[in-house]
Coordinates of C-alpha atoms in Angstrom, one line a residue:
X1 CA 34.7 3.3 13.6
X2 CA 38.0 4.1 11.6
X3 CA 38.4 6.5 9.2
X4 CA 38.1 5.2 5.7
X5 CA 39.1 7.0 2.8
X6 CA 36.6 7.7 0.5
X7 CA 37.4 7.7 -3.7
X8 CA 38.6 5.4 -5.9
X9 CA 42.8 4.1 -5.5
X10 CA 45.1 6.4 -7.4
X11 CA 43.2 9.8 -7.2
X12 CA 45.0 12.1 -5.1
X13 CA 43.4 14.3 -3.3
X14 CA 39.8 12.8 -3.3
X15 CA 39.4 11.3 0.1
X16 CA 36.7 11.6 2.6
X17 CA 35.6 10.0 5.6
X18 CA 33.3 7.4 4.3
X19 CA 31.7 4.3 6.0
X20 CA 32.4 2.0 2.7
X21 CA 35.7 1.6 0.6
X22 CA 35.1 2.8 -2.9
X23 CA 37.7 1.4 -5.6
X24 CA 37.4 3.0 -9.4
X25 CA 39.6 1.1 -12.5
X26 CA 39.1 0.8 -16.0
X27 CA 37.6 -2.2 -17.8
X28 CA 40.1 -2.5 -20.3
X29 CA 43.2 -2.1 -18.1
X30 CA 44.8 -5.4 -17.2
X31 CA 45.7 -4.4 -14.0
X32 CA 42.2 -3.7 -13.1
X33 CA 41.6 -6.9 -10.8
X34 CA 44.9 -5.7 -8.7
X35 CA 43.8 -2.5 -8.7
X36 CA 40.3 -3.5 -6.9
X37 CA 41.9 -6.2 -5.0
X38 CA 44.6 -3.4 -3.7
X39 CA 42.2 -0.8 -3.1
X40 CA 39.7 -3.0 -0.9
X41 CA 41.6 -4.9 0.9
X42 CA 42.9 -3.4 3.9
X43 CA 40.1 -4.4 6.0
X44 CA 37.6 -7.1 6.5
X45 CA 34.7 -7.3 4.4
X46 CA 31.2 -8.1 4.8
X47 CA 30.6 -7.9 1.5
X48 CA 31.7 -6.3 -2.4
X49 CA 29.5 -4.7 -4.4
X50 CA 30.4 -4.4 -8.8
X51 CA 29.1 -2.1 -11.1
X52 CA 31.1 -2.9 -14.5
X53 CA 30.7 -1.5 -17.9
X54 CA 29.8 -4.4 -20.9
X55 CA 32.6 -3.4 -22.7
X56 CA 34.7 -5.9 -20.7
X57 CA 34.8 -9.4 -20.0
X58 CA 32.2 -9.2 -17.4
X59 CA 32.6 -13.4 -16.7
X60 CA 36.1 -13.0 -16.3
X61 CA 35.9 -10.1 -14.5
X62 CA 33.9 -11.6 -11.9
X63 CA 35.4 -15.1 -11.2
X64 CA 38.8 -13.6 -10.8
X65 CA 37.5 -11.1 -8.2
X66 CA 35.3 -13.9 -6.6
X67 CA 38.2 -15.7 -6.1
X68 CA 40.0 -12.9 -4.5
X69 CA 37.7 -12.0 -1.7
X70 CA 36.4 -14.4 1.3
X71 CA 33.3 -12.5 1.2
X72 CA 30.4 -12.8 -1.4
X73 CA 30.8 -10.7 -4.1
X74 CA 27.9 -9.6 -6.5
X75 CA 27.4 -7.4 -9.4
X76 CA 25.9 -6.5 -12.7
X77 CA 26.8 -4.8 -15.9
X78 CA 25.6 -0.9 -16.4
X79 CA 24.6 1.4 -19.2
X80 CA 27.4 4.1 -17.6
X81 CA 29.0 4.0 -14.4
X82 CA 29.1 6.9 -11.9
X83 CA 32.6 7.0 -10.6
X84 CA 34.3 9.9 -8.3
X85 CA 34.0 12.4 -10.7
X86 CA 30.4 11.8 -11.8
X87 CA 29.3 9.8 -14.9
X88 CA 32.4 7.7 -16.9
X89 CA 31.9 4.8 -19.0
X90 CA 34.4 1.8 -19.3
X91 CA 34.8 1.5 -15.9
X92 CA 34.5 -0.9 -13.1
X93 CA 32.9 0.3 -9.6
X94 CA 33.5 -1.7 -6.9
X95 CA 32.4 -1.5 -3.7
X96 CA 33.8 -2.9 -0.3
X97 CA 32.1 -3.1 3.0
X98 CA 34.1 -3.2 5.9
X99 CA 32.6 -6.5 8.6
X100 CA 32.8 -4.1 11.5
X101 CA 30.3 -1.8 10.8
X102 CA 28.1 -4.2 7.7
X103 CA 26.6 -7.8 7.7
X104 CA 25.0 -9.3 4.6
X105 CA 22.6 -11.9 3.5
X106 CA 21.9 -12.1 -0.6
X107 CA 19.3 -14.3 -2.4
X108 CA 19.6 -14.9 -6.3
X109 CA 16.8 -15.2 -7.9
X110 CA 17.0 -17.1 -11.0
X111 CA 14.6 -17.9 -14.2
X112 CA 12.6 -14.9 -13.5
X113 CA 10.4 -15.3 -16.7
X114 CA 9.8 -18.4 -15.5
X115 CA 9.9 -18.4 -12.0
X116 CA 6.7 -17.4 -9.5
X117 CA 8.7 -14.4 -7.7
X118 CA 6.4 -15.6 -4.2
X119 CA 7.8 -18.7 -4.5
X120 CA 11.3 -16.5 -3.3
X121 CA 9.3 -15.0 -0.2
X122 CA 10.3 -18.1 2.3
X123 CA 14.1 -17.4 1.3
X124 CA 13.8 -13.2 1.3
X125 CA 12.2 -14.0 5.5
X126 CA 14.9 -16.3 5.9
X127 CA 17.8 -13.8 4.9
X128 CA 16.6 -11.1 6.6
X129 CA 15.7 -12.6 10.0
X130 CA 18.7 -14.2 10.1
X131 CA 21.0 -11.5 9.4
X132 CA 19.4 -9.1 11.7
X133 CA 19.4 -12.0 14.5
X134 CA 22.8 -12.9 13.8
X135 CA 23.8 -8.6 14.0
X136 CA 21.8 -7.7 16.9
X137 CA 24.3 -4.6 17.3
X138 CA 23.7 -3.6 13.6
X139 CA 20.4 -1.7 13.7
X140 CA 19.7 -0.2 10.7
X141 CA 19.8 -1.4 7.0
X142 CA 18.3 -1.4 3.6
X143 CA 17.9 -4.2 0.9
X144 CA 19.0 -3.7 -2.8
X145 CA 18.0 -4.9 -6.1
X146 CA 20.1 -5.9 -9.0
X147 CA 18.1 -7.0 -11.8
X148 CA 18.3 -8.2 -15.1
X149 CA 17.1 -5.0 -17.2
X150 CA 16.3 -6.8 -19.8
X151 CA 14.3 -9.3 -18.6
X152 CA 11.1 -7.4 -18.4
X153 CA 10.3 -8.8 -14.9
X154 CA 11.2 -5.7 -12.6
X155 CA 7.1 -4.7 -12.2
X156 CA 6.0 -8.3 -10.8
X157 CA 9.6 -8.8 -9.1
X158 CA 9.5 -5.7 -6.4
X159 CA 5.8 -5.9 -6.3
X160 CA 5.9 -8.9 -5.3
X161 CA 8.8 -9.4 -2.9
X162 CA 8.0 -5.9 -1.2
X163 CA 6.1 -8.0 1.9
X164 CA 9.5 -9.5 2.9
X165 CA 11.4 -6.5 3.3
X166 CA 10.1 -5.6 7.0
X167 CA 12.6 -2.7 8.1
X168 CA 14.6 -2.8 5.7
X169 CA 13.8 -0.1 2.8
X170 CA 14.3 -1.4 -1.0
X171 CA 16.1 0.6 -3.6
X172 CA 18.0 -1.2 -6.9
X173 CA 18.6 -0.4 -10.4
X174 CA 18.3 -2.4 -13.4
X175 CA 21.4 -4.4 -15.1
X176 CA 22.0 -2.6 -18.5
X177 CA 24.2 -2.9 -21.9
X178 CA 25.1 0.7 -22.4
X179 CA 23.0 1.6 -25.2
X180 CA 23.1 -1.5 -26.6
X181 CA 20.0 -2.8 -25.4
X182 CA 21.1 -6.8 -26.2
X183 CA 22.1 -8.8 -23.4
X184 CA 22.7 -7.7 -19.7
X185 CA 23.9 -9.9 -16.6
X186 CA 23.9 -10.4 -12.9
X187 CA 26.9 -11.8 -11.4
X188 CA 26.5 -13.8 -7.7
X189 CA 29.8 -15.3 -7.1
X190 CA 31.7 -16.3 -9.9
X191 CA 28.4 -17.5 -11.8
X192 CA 27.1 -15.3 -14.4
X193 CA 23.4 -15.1 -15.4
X194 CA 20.4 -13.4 -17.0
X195 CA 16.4 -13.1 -16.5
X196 CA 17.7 -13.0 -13.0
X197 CA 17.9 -10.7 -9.8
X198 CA 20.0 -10.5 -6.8
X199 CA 18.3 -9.0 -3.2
X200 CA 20.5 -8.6 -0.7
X201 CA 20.0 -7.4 3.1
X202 CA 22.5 -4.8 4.6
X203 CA 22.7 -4.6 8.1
X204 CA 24.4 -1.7 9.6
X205 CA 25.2 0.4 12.7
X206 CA 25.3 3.3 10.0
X207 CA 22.8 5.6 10.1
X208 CA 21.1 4.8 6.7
X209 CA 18.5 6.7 4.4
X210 CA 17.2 5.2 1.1
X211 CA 16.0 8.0 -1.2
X212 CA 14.2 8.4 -4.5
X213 CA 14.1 11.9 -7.0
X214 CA 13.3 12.8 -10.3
X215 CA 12.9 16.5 -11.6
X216 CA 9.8 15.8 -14.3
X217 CA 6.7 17.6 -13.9
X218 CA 3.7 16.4 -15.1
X219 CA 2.4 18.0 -18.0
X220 CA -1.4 18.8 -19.7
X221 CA -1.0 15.9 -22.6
X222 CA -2.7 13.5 -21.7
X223 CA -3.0 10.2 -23.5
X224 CA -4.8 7.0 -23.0
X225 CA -3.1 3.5 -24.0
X226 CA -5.8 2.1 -26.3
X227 CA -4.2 -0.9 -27.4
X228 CA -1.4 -2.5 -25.5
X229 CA 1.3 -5.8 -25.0
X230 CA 1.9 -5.8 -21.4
X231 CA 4.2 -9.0 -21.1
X232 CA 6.0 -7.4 -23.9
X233 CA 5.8 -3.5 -22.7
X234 CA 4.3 -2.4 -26.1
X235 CA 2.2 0.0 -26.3
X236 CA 0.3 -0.4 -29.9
X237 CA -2.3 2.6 -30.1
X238 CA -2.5 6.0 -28.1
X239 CA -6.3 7.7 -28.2
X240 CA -6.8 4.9 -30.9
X241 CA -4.2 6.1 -33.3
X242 CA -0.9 4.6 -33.9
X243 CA 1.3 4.7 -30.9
X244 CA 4.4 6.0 -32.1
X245 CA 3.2 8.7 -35.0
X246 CA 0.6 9.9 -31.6
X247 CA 3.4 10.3 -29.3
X248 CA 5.2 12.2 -32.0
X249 CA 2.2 14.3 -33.2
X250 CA 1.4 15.3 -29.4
X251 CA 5.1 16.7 -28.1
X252 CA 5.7 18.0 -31.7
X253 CA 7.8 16.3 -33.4
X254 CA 7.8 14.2 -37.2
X255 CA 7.7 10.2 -36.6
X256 CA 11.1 9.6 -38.1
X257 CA 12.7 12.1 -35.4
X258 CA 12.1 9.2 -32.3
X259 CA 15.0 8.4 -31.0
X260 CA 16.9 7.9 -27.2
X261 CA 17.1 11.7 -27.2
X262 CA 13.5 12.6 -27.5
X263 CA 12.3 10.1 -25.6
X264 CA 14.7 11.6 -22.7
X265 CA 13.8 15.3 -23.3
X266 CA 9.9 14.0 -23.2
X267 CA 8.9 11.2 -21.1
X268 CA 5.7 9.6 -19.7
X269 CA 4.3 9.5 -16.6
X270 CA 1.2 8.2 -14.8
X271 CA 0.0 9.2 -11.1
X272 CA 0.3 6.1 -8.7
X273 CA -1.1 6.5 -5.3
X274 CA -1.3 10.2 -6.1
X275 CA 2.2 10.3 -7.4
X276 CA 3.2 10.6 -11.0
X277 CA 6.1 8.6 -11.9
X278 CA 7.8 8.2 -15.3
X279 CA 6.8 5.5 -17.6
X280 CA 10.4 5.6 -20.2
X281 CA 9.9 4.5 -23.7
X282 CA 12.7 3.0 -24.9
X283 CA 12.1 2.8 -28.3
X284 CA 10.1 2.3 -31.6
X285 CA 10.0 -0.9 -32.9
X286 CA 9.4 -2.1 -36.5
X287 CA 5.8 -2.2 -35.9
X288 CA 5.6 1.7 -35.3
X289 CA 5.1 0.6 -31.4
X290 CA 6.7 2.0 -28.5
X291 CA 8.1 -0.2 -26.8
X292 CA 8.6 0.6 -22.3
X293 CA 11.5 0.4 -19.7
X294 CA 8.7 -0.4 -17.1
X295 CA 5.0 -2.1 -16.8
X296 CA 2.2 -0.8 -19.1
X297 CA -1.6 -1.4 -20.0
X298 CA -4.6 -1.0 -21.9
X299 CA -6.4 1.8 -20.2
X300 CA -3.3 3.8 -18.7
X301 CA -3.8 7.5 -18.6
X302 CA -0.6 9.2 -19.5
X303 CA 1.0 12.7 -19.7
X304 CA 4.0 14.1 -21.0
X305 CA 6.2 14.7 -18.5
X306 CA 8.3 18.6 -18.7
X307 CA 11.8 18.5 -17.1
X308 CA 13.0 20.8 -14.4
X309 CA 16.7 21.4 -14.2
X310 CA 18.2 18.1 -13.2
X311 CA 21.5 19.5 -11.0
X312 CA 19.4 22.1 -8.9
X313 CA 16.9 19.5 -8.1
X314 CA 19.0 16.7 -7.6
X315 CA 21.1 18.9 -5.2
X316 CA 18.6 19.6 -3.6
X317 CA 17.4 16.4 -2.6
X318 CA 20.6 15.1 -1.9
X319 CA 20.9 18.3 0.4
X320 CA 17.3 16.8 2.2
X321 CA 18.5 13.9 2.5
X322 CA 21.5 15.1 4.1
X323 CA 19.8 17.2 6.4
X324 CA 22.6 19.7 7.9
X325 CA 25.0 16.8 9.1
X326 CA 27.9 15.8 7.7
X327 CA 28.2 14.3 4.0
X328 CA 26.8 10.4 3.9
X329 CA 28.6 8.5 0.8
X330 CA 25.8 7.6 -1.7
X331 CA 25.3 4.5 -4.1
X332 CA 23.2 5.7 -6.8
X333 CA 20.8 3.8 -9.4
X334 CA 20.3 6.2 -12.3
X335 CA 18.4 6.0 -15.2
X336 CA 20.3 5.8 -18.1
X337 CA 17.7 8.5 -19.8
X338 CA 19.0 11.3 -17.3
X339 CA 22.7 10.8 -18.2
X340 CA 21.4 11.0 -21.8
X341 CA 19.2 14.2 -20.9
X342 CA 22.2 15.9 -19.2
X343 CA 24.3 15.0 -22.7
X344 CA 21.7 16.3 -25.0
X345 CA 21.2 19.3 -22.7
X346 CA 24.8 19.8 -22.0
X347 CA 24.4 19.9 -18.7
X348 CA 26.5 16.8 -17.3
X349 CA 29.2 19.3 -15.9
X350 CA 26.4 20.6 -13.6
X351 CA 25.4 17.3 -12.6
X352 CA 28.8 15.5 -12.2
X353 CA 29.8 18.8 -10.2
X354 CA 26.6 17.4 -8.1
X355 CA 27.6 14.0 -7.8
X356 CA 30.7 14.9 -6.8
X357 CA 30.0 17.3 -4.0
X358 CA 27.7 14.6 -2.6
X359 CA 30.0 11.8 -3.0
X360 CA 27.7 9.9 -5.4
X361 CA 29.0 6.2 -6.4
X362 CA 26.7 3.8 -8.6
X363 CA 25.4 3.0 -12.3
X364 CA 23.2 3.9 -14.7
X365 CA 20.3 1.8 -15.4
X366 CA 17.7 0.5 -17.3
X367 CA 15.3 1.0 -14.5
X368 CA 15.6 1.7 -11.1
X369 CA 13.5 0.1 -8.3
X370 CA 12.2 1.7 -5.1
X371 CA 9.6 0.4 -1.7
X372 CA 6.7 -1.6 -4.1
X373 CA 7.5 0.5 -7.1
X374 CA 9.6 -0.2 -10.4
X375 CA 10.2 3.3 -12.2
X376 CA 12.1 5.8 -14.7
X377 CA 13.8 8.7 -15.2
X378 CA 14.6 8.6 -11.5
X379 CA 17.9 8.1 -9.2
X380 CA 17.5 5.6 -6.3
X381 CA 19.9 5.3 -3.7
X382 CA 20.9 5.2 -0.1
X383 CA 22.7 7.5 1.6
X384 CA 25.1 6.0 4.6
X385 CA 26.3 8.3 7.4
X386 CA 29.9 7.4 9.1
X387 CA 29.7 6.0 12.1
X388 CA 31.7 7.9 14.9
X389 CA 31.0 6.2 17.5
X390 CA 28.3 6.2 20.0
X391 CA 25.3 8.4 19.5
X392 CA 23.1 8.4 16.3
X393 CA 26.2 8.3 13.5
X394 CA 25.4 11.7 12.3
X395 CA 27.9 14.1 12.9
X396 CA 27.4 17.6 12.4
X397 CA 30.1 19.8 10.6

């Protein structure tokens, strides 16, 4: 396989040899099309990839660059993008995958609030059977999720689909609206949508490793949800009390203090499968309920999560992941509560000096999807090793 430069067209000096092209432009500059266009097209592609801030025409965005690629082209809008220097905002991610080395097959999924998600099962065999029998030389791969974040659908969705997924490992994130939290969209094509989800199988003769870390701890609060709006992720009463002034009595804190910050600095968890994973509240609603990123119910027995450092932990999962060869380039789905953590904690240097060193591309999200599981707080991702040629595609240094 060729070299391919790794880092977004225009930065000097940030290249690497990286087995996907990698093109970085602002939303609001009207050469930003060109600039993608520019950037990705020196080679065949199996396939583009979009990660673009809301703060652009998203729709216009992606007809024009659906009409300047032969291959499918798919994408969502973020709540912060993670560029070549770490986490930006206003920016436009896009992501090329040369044919030699990458096949695709992607399924939308439409109506999700509406829609049986098993009824999608038939199409997810379909995809991937024939993309692995069309790519016998492509032996690895992964599938990813793109997911309307606001559609409340992510539980039941990868739940549900997971069965289809034989060899190939699922990671996603959830489409977001920065901190908006009003309307967030799925692109497929030149057709924009919402309460909708994109799957799509990657076949590669990359080695490939999908990955999942979070640096929480769980904690000695516990709390049981009492009273609870599932369909709706509410949670209405903790230990019988009101939910939001018992959140705020057990980490500390007055009521009128909840806001994106706390709720960052002390998240949720509850042990799945021996496990704890983080159960985000996004916010209090007029009711005095918390309202959840993810699935909740009557009955759930939750503890406040402590935070470890974020950079040292992340590094050192990326570092596992790499395993002594040389560095993989990395899509990322992070929550949008760590980039707020690392703000509140002034931190993000140390974790955009992270990102960087691993060569960390992606957004953040509203939620971030990995194997059967729909979670928070977390970064999901696959790591992709160059290919060099024969042997396993794992270089050493």
């Amino acid at each position: 396989m060729e070299d391919l430069p790794f880092g977004p067209a225009g930065v000097e000096g940030k290249s690497n040899d990286s087995a996907f092209l990698i093109a970085e432009a602002s939303v609001h500059d009207p050469s930003c099309v060109q600039i993608i266009v520019e950037r990705l097209a020196s080679v065949e592609l199996a396939h583009v990839l979009v990660f673009a801030s809301p703060d652009g025409d998203f729709a216009s965005l992606m007809r024009a660059l659906g009409a300047s690629f032969a291959c499918p082209v798919i994408g969502c809008t973020t709540a912060g993008e993670i560029g070549s220097d770490g986490y930006v905002t206003g920016q436009v991610i896009a992501l090329g995958f040369p044919a030699h080395s990458f096949a695709a097959r992607t399924i939308l999924i439409t109506d999700l609030s509406r829609t049986k998600t098993t009824a999608v099962i038939d199409d997810l065999v379909r995809a991937r059977i024939a993309v692995q029998a069309t790519n016998p030389d492509k032996k690895n791969g992964f599938s990813f999720m793109m997911v309307d974040g606001l559609s409340r659908s992510e539980d039941a969705l990868v739940s549900a689909v997971s069965s289809s997924l034989s060899g190939f490992p699922l990671f996603g994130g959830s489409a977001g609206d920065g901190l908006r939290f009003e309307s967030s969209y799925i692109a497929f094509g030149d057709q924009i949508y919402q309460d909708a989800a994109t799957i799509t199988f990657v076949a590669t003769d990359c080695e490939t490793q999908v990955f999942s870390t979070n640096h929480m701890r769980p904690g000695g609060d516990f709390m049981v949800v009492t009273e609870a709006d599932p369909e709706r992720r509410v949670v209405k009463s903790i230990n019988a009390e009101p939910a939001a002034a018992e959140y705020a009595r057990i980490i500390g804190k007055d009521p009128a203090q909840l806001d994106e910050l706390v709720f960052a600095g002390h998240p949720v968890a509850v042990s799945v499968g021996g496990q704890y994973h983080v159960r985000a509240i996004q916010r209090v609603n007029e009711d005095g309920d918390l309202v959840f990123f993810s699935a909740i119910d009557e009955g759930m027995v939750l503890t406040v999560a402590t935070a470890g450092d974020m950079a040292h932990d992340l590094d050192a999962k990326l570092q596992t992941v790499r395993n002594g060869h040389r560095p993989p380039a990395i899509i990322g789905c992070d929550c949008v509560l760590r980039r707020i953590e690392a703000e509140r904690g002034q931190t993000t240097h140390k974790v955009n000096e992270v990102l960087r060193r691993h060569n960390v591309v992606g957004f953040s999200t509203y939620g971030e999807q990995i194997g059967t599981l729909h979670v928070n707080h977390t970064m999901t991702g696959v790591a992709i090793f160059p290919n060099d040629g024969p042997g396993d595609g794992r270089a050493r240094d």
